[in-house]
Short mmCIF file of C-alpha atoms and ligand atoms in Angstrom, two decimals:
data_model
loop_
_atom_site.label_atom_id
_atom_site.label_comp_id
_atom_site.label_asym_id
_atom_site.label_seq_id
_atom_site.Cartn_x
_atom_site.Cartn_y
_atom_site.Cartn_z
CA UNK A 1 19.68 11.88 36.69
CA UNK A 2 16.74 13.77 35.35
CA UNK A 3 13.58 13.34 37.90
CA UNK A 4 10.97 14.40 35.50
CA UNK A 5 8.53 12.30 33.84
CA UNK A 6 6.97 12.75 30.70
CA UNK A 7 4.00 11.25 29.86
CA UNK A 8 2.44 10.45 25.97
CA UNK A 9 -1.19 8.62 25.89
CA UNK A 10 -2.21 7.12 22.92
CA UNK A 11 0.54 4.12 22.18
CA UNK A 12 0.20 4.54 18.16
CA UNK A 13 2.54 5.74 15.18
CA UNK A 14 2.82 9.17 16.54
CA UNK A 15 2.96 7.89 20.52
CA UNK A 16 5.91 5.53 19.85
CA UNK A 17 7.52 8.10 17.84
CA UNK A 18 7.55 10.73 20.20
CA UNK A 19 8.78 8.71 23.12
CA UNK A 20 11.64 7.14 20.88
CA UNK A 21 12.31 10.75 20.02
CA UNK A 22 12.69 11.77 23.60
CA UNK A 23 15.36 9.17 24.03
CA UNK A 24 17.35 9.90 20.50
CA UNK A 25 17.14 13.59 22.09
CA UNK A 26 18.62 12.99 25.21
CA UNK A 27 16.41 12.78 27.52
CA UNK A 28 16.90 10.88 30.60
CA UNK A 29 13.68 10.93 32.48
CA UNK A 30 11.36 8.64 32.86
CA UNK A 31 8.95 8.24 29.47
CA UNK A 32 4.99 6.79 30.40
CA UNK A 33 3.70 5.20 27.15
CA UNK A 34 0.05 4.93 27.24
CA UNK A 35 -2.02 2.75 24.70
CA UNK A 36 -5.71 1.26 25.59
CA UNK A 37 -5.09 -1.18 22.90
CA UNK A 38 -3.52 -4.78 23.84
CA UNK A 39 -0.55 -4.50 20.99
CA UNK A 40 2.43 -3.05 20.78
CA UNK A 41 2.52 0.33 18.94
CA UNK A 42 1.79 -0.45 15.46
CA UNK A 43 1.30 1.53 11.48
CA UNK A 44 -2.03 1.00 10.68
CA UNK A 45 -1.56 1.28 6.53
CA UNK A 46 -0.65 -2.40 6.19
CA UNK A 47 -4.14 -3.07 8.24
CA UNK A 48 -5.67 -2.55 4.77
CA UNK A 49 -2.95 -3.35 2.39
CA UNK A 50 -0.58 -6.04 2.62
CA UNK A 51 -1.60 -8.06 5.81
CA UNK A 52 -5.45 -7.97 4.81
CA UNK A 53 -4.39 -9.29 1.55
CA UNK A 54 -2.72 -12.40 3.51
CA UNK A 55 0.69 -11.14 1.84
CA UNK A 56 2.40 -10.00 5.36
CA UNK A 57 2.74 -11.27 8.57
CA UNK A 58 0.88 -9.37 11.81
CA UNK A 59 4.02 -8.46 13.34
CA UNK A 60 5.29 -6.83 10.41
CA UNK A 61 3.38 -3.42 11.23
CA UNK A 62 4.95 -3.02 14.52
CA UNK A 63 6.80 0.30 14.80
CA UNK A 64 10.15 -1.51 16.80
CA UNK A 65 9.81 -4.95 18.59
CA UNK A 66 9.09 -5.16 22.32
CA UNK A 67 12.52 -5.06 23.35
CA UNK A 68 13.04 -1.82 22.14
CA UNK A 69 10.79 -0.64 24.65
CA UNK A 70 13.11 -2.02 27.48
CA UNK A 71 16.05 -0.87 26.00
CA UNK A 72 15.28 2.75 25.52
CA UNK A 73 13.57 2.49 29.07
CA UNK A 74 10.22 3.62 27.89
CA UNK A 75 7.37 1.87 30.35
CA UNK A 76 4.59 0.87 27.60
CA UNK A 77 1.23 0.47 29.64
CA UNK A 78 -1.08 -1.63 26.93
CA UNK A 79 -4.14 -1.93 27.46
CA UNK A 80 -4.49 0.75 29.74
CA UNK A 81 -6.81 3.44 28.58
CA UNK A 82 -6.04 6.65 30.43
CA UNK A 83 -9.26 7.53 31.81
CA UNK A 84 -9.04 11.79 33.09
CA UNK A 85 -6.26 13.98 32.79
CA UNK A 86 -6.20 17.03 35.73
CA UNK A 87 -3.87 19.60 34.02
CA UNK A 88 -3.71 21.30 37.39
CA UNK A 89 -2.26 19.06 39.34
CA UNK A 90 -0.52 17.83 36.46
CA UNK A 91 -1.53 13.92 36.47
CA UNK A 92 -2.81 11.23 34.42
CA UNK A 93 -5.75 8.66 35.79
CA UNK A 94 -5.47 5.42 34.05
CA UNK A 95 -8.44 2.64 34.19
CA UNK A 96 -6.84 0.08 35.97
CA UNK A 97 -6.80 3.13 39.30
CA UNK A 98 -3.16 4.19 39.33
CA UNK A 99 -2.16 7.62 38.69
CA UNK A 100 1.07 9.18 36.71
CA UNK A 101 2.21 12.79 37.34
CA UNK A 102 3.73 14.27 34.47
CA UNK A 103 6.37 17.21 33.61
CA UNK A 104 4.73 17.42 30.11
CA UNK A 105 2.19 15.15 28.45
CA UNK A 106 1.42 14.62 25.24
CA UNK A 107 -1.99 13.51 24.06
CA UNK A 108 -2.02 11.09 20.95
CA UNK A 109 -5.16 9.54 20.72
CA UNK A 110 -5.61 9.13 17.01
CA UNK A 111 -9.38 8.88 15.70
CA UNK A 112 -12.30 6.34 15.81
CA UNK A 113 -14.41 5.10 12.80
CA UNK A 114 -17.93 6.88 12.21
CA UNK A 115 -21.07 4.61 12.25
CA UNK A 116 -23.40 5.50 10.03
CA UNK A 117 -26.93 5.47 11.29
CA UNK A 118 -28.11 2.81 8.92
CA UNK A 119 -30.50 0.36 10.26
CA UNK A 120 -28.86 -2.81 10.89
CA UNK A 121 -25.47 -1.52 10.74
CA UNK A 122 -24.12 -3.55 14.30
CA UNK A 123 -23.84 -6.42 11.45
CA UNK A 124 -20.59 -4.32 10.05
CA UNK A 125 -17.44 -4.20 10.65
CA UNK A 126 -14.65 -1.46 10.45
CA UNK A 127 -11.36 -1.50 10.06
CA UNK A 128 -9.43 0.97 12.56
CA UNK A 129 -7.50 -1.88 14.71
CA UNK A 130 -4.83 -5.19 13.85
CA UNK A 131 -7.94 -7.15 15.95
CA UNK A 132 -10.39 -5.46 13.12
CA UNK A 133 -7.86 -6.26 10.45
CA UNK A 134 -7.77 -9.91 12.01
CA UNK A 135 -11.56 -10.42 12.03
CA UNK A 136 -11.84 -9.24 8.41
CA UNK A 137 -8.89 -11.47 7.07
CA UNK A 138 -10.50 -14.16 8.25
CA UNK A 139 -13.74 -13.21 7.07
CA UNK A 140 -12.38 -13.07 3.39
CA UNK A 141 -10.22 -16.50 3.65
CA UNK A 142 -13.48 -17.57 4.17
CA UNK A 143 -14.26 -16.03 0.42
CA UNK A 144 -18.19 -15.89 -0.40
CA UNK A 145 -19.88 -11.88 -0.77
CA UNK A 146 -18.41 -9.04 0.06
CA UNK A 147 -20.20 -5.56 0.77
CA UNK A 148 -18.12 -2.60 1.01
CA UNK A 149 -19.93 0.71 2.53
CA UNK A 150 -18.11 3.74 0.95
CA UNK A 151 -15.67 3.88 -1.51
CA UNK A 152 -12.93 6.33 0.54
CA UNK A 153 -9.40 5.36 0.74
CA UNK A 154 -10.64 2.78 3.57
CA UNK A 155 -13.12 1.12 1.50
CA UNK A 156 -11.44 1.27 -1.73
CA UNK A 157 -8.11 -0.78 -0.37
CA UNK A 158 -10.53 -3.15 1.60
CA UNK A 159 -12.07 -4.05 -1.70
CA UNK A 160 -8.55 -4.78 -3.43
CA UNK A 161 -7.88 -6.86 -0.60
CA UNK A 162 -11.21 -8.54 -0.81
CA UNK A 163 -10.41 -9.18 -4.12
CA UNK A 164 -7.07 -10.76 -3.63
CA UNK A 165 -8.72 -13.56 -1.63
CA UNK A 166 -11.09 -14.56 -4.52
CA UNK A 167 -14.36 -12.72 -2.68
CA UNK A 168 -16.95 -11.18 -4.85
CA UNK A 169 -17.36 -7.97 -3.99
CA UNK A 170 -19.50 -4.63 -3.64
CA UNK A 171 -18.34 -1.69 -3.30
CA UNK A 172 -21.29 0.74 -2.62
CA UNK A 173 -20.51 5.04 -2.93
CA UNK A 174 -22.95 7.36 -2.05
CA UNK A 175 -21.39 9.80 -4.73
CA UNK A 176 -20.62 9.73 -8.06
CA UNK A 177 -17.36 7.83 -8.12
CA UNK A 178 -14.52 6.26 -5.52
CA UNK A 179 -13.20 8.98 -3.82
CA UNK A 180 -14.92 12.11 -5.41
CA UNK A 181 -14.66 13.86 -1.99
CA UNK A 182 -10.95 13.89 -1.86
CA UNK A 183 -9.35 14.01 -5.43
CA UNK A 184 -12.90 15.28 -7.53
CA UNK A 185 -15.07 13.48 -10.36
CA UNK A 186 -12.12 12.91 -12.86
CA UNK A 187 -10.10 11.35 -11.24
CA UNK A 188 -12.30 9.01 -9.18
CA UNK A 189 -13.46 7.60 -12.64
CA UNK A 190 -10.63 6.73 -12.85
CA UNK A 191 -10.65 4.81 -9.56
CA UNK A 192 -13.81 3.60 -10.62
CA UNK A 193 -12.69 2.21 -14.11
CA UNK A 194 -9.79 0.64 -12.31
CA UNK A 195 -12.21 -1.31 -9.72
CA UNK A 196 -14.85 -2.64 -12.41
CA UNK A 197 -11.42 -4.11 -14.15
CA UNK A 198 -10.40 -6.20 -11.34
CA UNK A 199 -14.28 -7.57 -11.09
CA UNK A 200 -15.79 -5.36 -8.28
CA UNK A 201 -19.50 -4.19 -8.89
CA UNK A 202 -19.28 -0.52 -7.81
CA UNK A 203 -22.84 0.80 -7.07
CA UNK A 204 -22.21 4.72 -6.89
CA UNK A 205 -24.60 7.34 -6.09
CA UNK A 206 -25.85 4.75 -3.68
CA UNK A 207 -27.68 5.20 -0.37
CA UNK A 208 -27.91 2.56 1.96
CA UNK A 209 -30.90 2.04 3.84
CA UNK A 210 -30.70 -1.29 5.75
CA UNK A 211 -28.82 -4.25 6.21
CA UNK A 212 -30.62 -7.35 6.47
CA UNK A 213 -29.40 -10.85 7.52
CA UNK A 214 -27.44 -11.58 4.24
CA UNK A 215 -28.59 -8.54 2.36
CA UNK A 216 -27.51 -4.97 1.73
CA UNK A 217 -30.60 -3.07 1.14
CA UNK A 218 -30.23 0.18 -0.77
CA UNK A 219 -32.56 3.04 -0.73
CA UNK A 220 -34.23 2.10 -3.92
CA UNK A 221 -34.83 -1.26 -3.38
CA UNK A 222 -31.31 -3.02 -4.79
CA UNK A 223 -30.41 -6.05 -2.58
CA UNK A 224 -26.85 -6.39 -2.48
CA UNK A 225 -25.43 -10.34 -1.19
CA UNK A 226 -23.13 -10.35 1.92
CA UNK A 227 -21.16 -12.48 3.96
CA UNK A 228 -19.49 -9.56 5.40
CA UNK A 229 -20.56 -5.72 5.43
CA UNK A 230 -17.38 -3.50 6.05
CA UNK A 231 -18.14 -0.01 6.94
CA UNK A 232 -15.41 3.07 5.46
CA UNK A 233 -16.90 6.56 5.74
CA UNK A 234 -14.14 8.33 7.95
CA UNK A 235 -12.99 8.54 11.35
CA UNK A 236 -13.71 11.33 14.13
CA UNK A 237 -10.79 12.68 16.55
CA UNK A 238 -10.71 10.73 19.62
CA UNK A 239 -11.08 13.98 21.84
CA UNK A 240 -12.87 12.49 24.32
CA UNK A 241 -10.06 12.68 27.35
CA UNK A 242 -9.03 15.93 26.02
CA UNK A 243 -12.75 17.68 25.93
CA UNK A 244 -13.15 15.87 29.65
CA UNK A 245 -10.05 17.65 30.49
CA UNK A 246 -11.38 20.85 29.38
CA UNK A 247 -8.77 21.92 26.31
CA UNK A 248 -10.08 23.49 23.61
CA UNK A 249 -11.07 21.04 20.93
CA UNK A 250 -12.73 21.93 17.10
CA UNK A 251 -12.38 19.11 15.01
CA UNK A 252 -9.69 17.33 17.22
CA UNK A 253 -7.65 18.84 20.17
CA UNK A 254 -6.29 22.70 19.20
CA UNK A 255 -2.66 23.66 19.08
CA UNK A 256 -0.28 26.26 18.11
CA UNK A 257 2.62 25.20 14.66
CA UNK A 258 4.78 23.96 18.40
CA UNK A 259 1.96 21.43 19.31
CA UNK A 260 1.09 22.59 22.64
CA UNK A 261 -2.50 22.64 23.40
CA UNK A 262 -4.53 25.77 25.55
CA UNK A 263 -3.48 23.78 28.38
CA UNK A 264 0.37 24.67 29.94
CA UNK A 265 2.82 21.36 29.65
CA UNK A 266 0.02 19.23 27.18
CA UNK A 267 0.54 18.74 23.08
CA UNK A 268 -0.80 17.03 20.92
CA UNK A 269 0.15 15.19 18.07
CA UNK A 270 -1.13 13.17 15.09
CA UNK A 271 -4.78 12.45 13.88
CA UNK A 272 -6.32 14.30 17.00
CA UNK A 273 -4.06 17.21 16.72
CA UNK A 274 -5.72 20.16 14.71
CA UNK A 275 -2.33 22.21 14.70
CA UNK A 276 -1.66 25.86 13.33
CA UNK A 277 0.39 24.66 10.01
CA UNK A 278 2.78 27.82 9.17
CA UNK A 279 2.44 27.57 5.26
CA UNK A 280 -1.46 27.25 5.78
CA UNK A 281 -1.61 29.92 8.16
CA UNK A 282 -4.81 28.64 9.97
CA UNK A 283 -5.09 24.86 11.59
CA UNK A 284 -4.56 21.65 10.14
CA UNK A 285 -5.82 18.32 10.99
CA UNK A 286 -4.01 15.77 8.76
CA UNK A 287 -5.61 11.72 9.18
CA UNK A 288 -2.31 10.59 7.57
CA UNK A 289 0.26 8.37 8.19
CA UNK A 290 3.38 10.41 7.73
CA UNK A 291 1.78 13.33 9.65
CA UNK A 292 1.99 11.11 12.95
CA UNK A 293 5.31 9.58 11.07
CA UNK A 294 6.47 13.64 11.84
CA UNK A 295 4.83 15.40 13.91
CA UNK A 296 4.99 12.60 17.04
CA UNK A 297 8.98 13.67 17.19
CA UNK A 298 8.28 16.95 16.46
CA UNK A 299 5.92 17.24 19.48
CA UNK A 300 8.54 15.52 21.30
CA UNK A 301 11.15 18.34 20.38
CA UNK A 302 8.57 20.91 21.79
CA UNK A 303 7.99 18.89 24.75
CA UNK A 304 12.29 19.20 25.15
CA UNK A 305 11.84 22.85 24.51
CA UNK A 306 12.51 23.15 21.05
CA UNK A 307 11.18 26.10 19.07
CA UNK A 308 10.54 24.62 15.57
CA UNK A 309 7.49 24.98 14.02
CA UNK A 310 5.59 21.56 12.66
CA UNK A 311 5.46 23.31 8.92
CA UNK A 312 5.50 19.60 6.79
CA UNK A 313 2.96 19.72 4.50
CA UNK A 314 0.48 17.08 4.34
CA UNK A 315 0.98 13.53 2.91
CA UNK A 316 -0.50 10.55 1.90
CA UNK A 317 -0.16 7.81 -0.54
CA UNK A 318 -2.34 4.56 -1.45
CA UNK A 319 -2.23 0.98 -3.21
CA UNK A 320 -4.70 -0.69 -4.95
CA UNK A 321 -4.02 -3.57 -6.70
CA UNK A 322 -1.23 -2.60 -9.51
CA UNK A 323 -2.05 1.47 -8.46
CA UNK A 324 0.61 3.00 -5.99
CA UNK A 325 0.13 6.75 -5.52
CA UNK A 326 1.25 9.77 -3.68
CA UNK A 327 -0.48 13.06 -2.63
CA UNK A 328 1.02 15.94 -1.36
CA UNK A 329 -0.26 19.57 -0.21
CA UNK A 330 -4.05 19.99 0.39
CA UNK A 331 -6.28 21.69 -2.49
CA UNK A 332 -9.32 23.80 -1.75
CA UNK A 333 -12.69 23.39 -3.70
CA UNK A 334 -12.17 26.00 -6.66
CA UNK A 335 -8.77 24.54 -7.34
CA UNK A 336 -8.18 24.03 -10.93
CA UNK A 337 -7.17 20.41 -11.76
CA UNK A 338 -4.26 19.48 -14.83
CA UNK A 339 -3.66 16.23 -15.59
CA UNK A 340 -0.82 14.95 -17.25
CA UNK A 341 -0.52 11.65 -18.45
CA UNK A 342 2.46 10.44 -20.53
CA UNK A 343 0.81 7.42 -21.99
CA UNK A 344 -1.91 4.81 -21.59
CA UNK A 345 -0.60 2.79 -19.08
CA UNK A 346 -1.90 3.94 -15.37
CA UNK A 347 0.40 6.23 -14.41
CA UNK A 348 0.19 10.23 -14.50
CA UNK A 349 0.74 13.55 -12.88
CA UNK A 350 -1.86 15.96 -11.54
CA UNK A 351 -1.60 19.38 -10.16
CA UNK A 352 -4.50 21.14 -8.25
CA UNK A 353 -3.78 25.16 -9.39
CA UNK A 354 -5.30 28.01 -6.90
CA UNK A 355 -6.45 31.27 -8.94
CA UNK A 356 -3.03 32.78 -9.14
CA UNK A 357 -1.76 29.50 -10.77
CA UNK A 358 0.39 28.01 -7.80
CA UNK A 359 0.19 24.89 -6.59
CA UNK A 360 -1.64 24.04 -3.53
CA UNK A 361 -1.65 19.99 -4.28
CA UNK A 362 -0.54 17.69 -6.90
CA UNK A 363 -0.20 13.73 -7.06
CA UNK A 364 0.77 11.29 -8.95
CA UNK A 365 -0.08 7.55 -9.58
CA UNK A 366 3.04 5.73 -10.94
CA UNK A 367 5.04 7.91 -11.08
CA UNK A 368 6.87 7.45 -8.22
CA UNK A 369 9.93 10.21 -9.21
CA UNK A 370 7.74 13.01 -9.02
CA UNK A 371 6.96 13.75 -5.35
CA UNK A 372 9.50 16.01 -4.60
CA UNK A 373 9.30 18.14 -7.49
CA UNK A 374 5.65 18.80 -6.51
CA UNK A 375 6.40 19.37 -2.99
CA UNK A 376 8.94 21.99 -4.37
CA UNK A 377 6.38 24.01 -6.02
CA UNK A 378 3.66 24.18 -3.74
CA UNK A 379 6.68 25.57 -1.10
CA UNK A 380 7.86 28.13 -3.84
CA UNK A 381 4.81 29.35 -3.40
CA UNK A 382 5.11 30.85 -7.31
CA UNK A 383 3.16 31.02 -9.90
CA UNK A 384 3.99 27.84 -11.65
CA UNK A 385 5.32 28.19 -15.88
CA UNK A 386 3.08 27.64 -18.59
CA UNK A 387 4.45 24.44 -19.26
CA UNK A 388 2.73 23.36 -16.49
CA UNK A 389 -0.93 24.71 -16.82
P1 FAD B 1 -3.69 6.09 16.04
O1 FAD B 1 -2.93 5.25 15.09
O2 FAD B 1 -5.18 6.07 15.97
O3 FAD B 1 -3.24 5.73 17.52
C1 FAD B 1 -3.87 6.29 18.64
C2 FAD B 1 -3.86 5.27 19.75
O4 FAD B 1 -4.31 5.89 20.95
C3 FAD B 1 -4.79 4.10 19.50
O5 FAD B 1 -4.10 2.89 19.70
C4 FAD B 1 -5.88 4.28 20.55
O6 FAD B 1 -6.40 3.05 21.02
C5 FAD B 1 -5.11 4.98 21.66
N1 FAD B 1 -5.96 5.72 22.61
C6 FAD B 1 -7.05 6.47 22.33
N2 FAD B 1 -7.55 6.99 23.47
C7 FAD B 1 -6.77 6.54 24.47
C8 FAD B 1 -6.79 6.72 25.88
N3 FAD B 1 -7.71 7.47 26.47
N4 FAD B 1 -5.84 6.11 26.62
C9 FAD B 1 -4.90 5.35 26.02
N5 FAD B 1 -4.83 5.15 24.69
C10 FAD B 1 -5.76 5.74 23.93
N6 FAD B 1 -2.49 6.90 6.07
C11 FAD B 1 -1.74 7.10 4.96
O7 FAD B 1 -1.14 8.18 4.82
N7 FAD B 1 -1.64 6.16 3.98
C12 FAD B 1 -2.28 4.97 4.07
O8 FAD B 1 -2.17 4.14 3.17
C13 FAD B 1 -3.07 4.71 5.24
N8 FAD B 1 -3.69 3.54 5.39
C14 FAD B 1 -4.46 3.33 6.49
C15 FAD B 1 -5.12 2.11 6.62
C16 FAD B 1 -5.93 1.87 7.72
C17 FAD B 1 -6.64 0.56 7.84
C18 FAD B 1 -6.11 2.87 8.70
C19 FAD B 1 -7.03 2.62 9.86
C20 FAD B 1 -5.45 4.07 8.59
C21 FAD B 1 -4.62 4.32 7.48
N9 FAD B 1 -3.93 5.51 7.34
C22 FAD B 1 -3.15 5.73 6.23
C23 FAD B 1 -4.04 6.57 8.37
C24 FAD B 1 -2.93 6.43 9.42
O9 FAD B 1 -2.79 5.10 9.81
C25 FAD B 1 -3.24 7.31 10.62
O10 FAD B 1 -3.16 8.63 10.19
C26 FAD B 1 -2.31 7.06 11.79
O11 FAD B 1 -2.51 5.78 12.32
C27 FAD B 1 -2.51 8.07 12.90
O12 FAD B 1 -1.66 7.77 13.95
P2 FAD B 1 -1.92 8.30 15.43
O13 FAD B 1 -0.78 7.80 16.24
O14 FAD B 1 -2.23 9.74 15.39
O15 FAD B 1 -3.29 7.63 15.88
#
C-alpha cells in the first residue's frame, strides 16, 4: 500500500480530472480533492449555454456523479477553501483548521470574473459559478430587460440565452463589434449581424458609466432598461494561495511544458497555470475548457513522474443560437486573416496566416469537419499552398 498522499486544490474540470487520472494511472495513495465551492466538480460551458437557456438539467454539468468519488477513493472536501500552502513543510491549511501533508500538490484554482469599476456595478451579476448560473436563470424566467456588459464569449452566449427565454435584451461592447478582441473586426460583424437577427440591440463602441436603479447609463448619456445587468469582461487567475505561498506567478501561477511550478512537488494546471507550451516556445495561459479537459491528467502524469510535455495546442469552441464554432491555435496581432465561405448560409472557414504564410490559428463556424485539418497545419508548421491563401 502506497503511504503517500497527493493533494489537488481547486475541485473544477481540471481538479477532478487530475485526481481521476491518478487512479486510471495506478496510483494507490491517498488523493485530497479540494474545492471551496459547495458542488461537486462541475464544466462550466453549459453555465452559459444549455442550462441558462432552461434546455438542461443542473446536474447535467457534473464531471462524474458523487459516487464516483467513493469508488475511486478520492476524499472531495467541498466547500473547503484551502487557505495557505507551506511548500516547506509540505502541507496544505484548509479554512475549516485542519491541515493535509502532501507528497505532491497540485494547484487548480481556475480564475475569478473582473469587476469593472463602473459606478453602481454591485447591482450586476456574473456568471463564473452553477449558483451564478442559478440566479441568472431565474432572473430571465422572470423575462422583462436585459443588459449585457461586454460582448466577449461570456456576454455574447448570455445574450442567446437571454433571448431564448423571451427577454429583451442589450448587449453593450465597448469596441467596435462582439468579440473584436479575440477573432478581429470581420469577423465580429459577423457576430454582430447574427445578434441584431435574433432581436438583441447591440450598442458597440459603448462605455458604461453608471448603473442606476433600472437604468444602464452610458457615457454619453444613453439610458439603457434593466431588470438584470450581467457583467462579461474576462476573468483574472485565481493566484491568490499561490502568490501567498510565494511561487512565482505572471499572469497566473508559472510552470515549465511538465506543469511543475518554481516550487519542488507543486503544479499547476488549467486556467491559473501559465505553462511553457513546446510549439509556442514561451508560456501559455489558455482560459479554455479543453485545456483543463487536458492538461488536469497531464499534470497528474507529471505528478506520477511522467516526462511528457503538455504540447496541445489551444482550444475553444462556442454556441450561439443556430452558430456552433471551433477555434484552434492562437494568432498574434499582424496575422493575416482568409476567409472562406462556401455559400450564404452561416458556416465558413478562416485561417489566421503569420508572415511566412503558416498557420498559427484557424476556425470554423459550421463546419464542424474541419478541425483537424487545421490543427494539422498549424503542427506542420509549413508554409501552407496557395490554394489556401
Ligand atoms: P475552474 O473551473 O475555475 O475551477 C477552479 C475551482 O477551484 C473553482 O471551483 C474554485 O472555486 C476553486 N478554488 C479556487 N481557489 C480555491 C482555494 N483556495 N481552495 C479550494 N478551492 C479553490 N471554455 C470553452 O472552451 N468553451 C466554452 O464554451 C466555455 N464556456 C464557458 C462558460 C462559462 C459560463 C464559463 C464561466 C467558462 C466557460 N469556458 C468555456 C471556460 C472553461 O469553463 C474554463 O476554462 C474551465 O472551467 C477552467 O477549469 P479549471 O478547472 O482550470 O478552473
Amino acid at each position: 500500500m502506497n503511504e503517500e498522499t497527493f493533494v489537488i486544490v481547486g475541485a473544477g474540470l481540471a481538479g477532478a480530472k487530475a485526481a481521476e487520472t491518478l487512479r486510471a494511472d495506478g496510483f494507490d495513495g491517498r488523493v485530497v480533492l479540494v474545492g471551496s465551492e459547495h458542488e461537486l466538480p462541475y464544466e462550466r460551458p453549459p453555465l452559459s449555454k444549455q442550462y441558462l437557456a432552461g434546455e438542461a438539467e443542473r446536474d447535467s454539468a457534473h464531471v462524474h456523479p458523487r459516487e464516483f468519488y467513493d469508488e475511486q477513493r478520492i476524499e472531495l472536501i467541498a466547500g473547503v477553501a484551502a487557505t495557505e500552502v507551506d511548500t516547506a513543510e509540505h502541507r496544505v491549511g484548509l479554512a475549516d483548521g485542519r491541515t493535509v501533508g502532501y507528497e505532491r500538490l497540485l494547484i487548480a484554482t481556475g480564475a475569478t470574473p473582473r469587476r469593472p469599476p463602473i459606478d453602481g456595478i454591485d447591482r450586476a451579476l456574473t456568471l463564473r459559478t452553477l449558483p451564478d448560473a442559478d440566479a441568472l436563470r431565474a432572473a430571465f424566467g422572470a423575462g422583462g430587460n436585459v443588459a449585457v456588459i461586454g460582448a466577449g464569449w461570456i456576454g455574447c452566449e448570455v445574450a442567446a440565452a437571454a433571448r431564448a427565454h423571451g427577454c429583451e435584451v442589450a448587449l453593450i461592447e465597448r469596441g467596435a463589434t462582439p468579440l473584436e478582441a479575440v477573432l478581429g473586426s470581420d469577423l465580429g460583424a459577423l457576430f454582430a449581424d447574427l445578434h441584431r437577427s435574433h432581436g438583441v440591440n447591440l450598442v458597440t463602441g459603448a462605455a458604461v458609466a453608471a448603473i442606476e436603479g433600472d437604468r444602464v447609463r452610458l457615457a454619453d448619456g444613453t439610458e439603457i432598461a434593466c431588470d438584470t445587468v450581467v457583467v462579461g469582461v474576462g476573468v483574472a487567475p485565481d493566484t491568490r494561495l499561490a502568490t501567498a505561498a510565494g511561487l512565482e506567478v505572471d499572469n497566473g501561477i508559472l510552470a515549465d511544458e511538465h506543469l511543475r511550478t518554481s516550487a519542488a512537488d507543486v503544479f499547476a494546471a488549467g486556467d491559473v497555470a501559465n505553462a511553457v507550451h513546446p510549439h509556442y516556445g514561451r508560456r501559455v495561459r489558455v482560459e479554455h475548457w479543453a485545456n483543463a479537459l487536458n492538461q488536469g491528467p497531464a499534470a497528474a502524469r507529471s505528478m506520477l513522474g511522467g516526462e511528457e510535455a503538455y504540447a496541445k495546442l489551444p482550444y475553444f469552441f462556442s454556441d450561439q443560437y443556430e452558430l456552433g464554432m471551433e477555434y484552434i491555435g492562437l494568432h498574434g496581432p499582424t496575422d493575416r486573416l482568409v476567409i472562406r465561405r462556401p455559400g450564404d448560409e452561416l458556416a465558413l472557414r478562416a485561417l489566421w496566416l503569420d508572415a511566412a504564410d503558416r498557420v498559427t490559428a484557424g476556425m470554423h463556424i459550421n463546419q464542424w469537419d474541419s478541425i483537424e485539418e487545421i490543427e494539422r497545419l498549424i503542427e506542420s508548421g509549413e508554409a501552407v499552398a496557395e490554394a489556401f491563401r
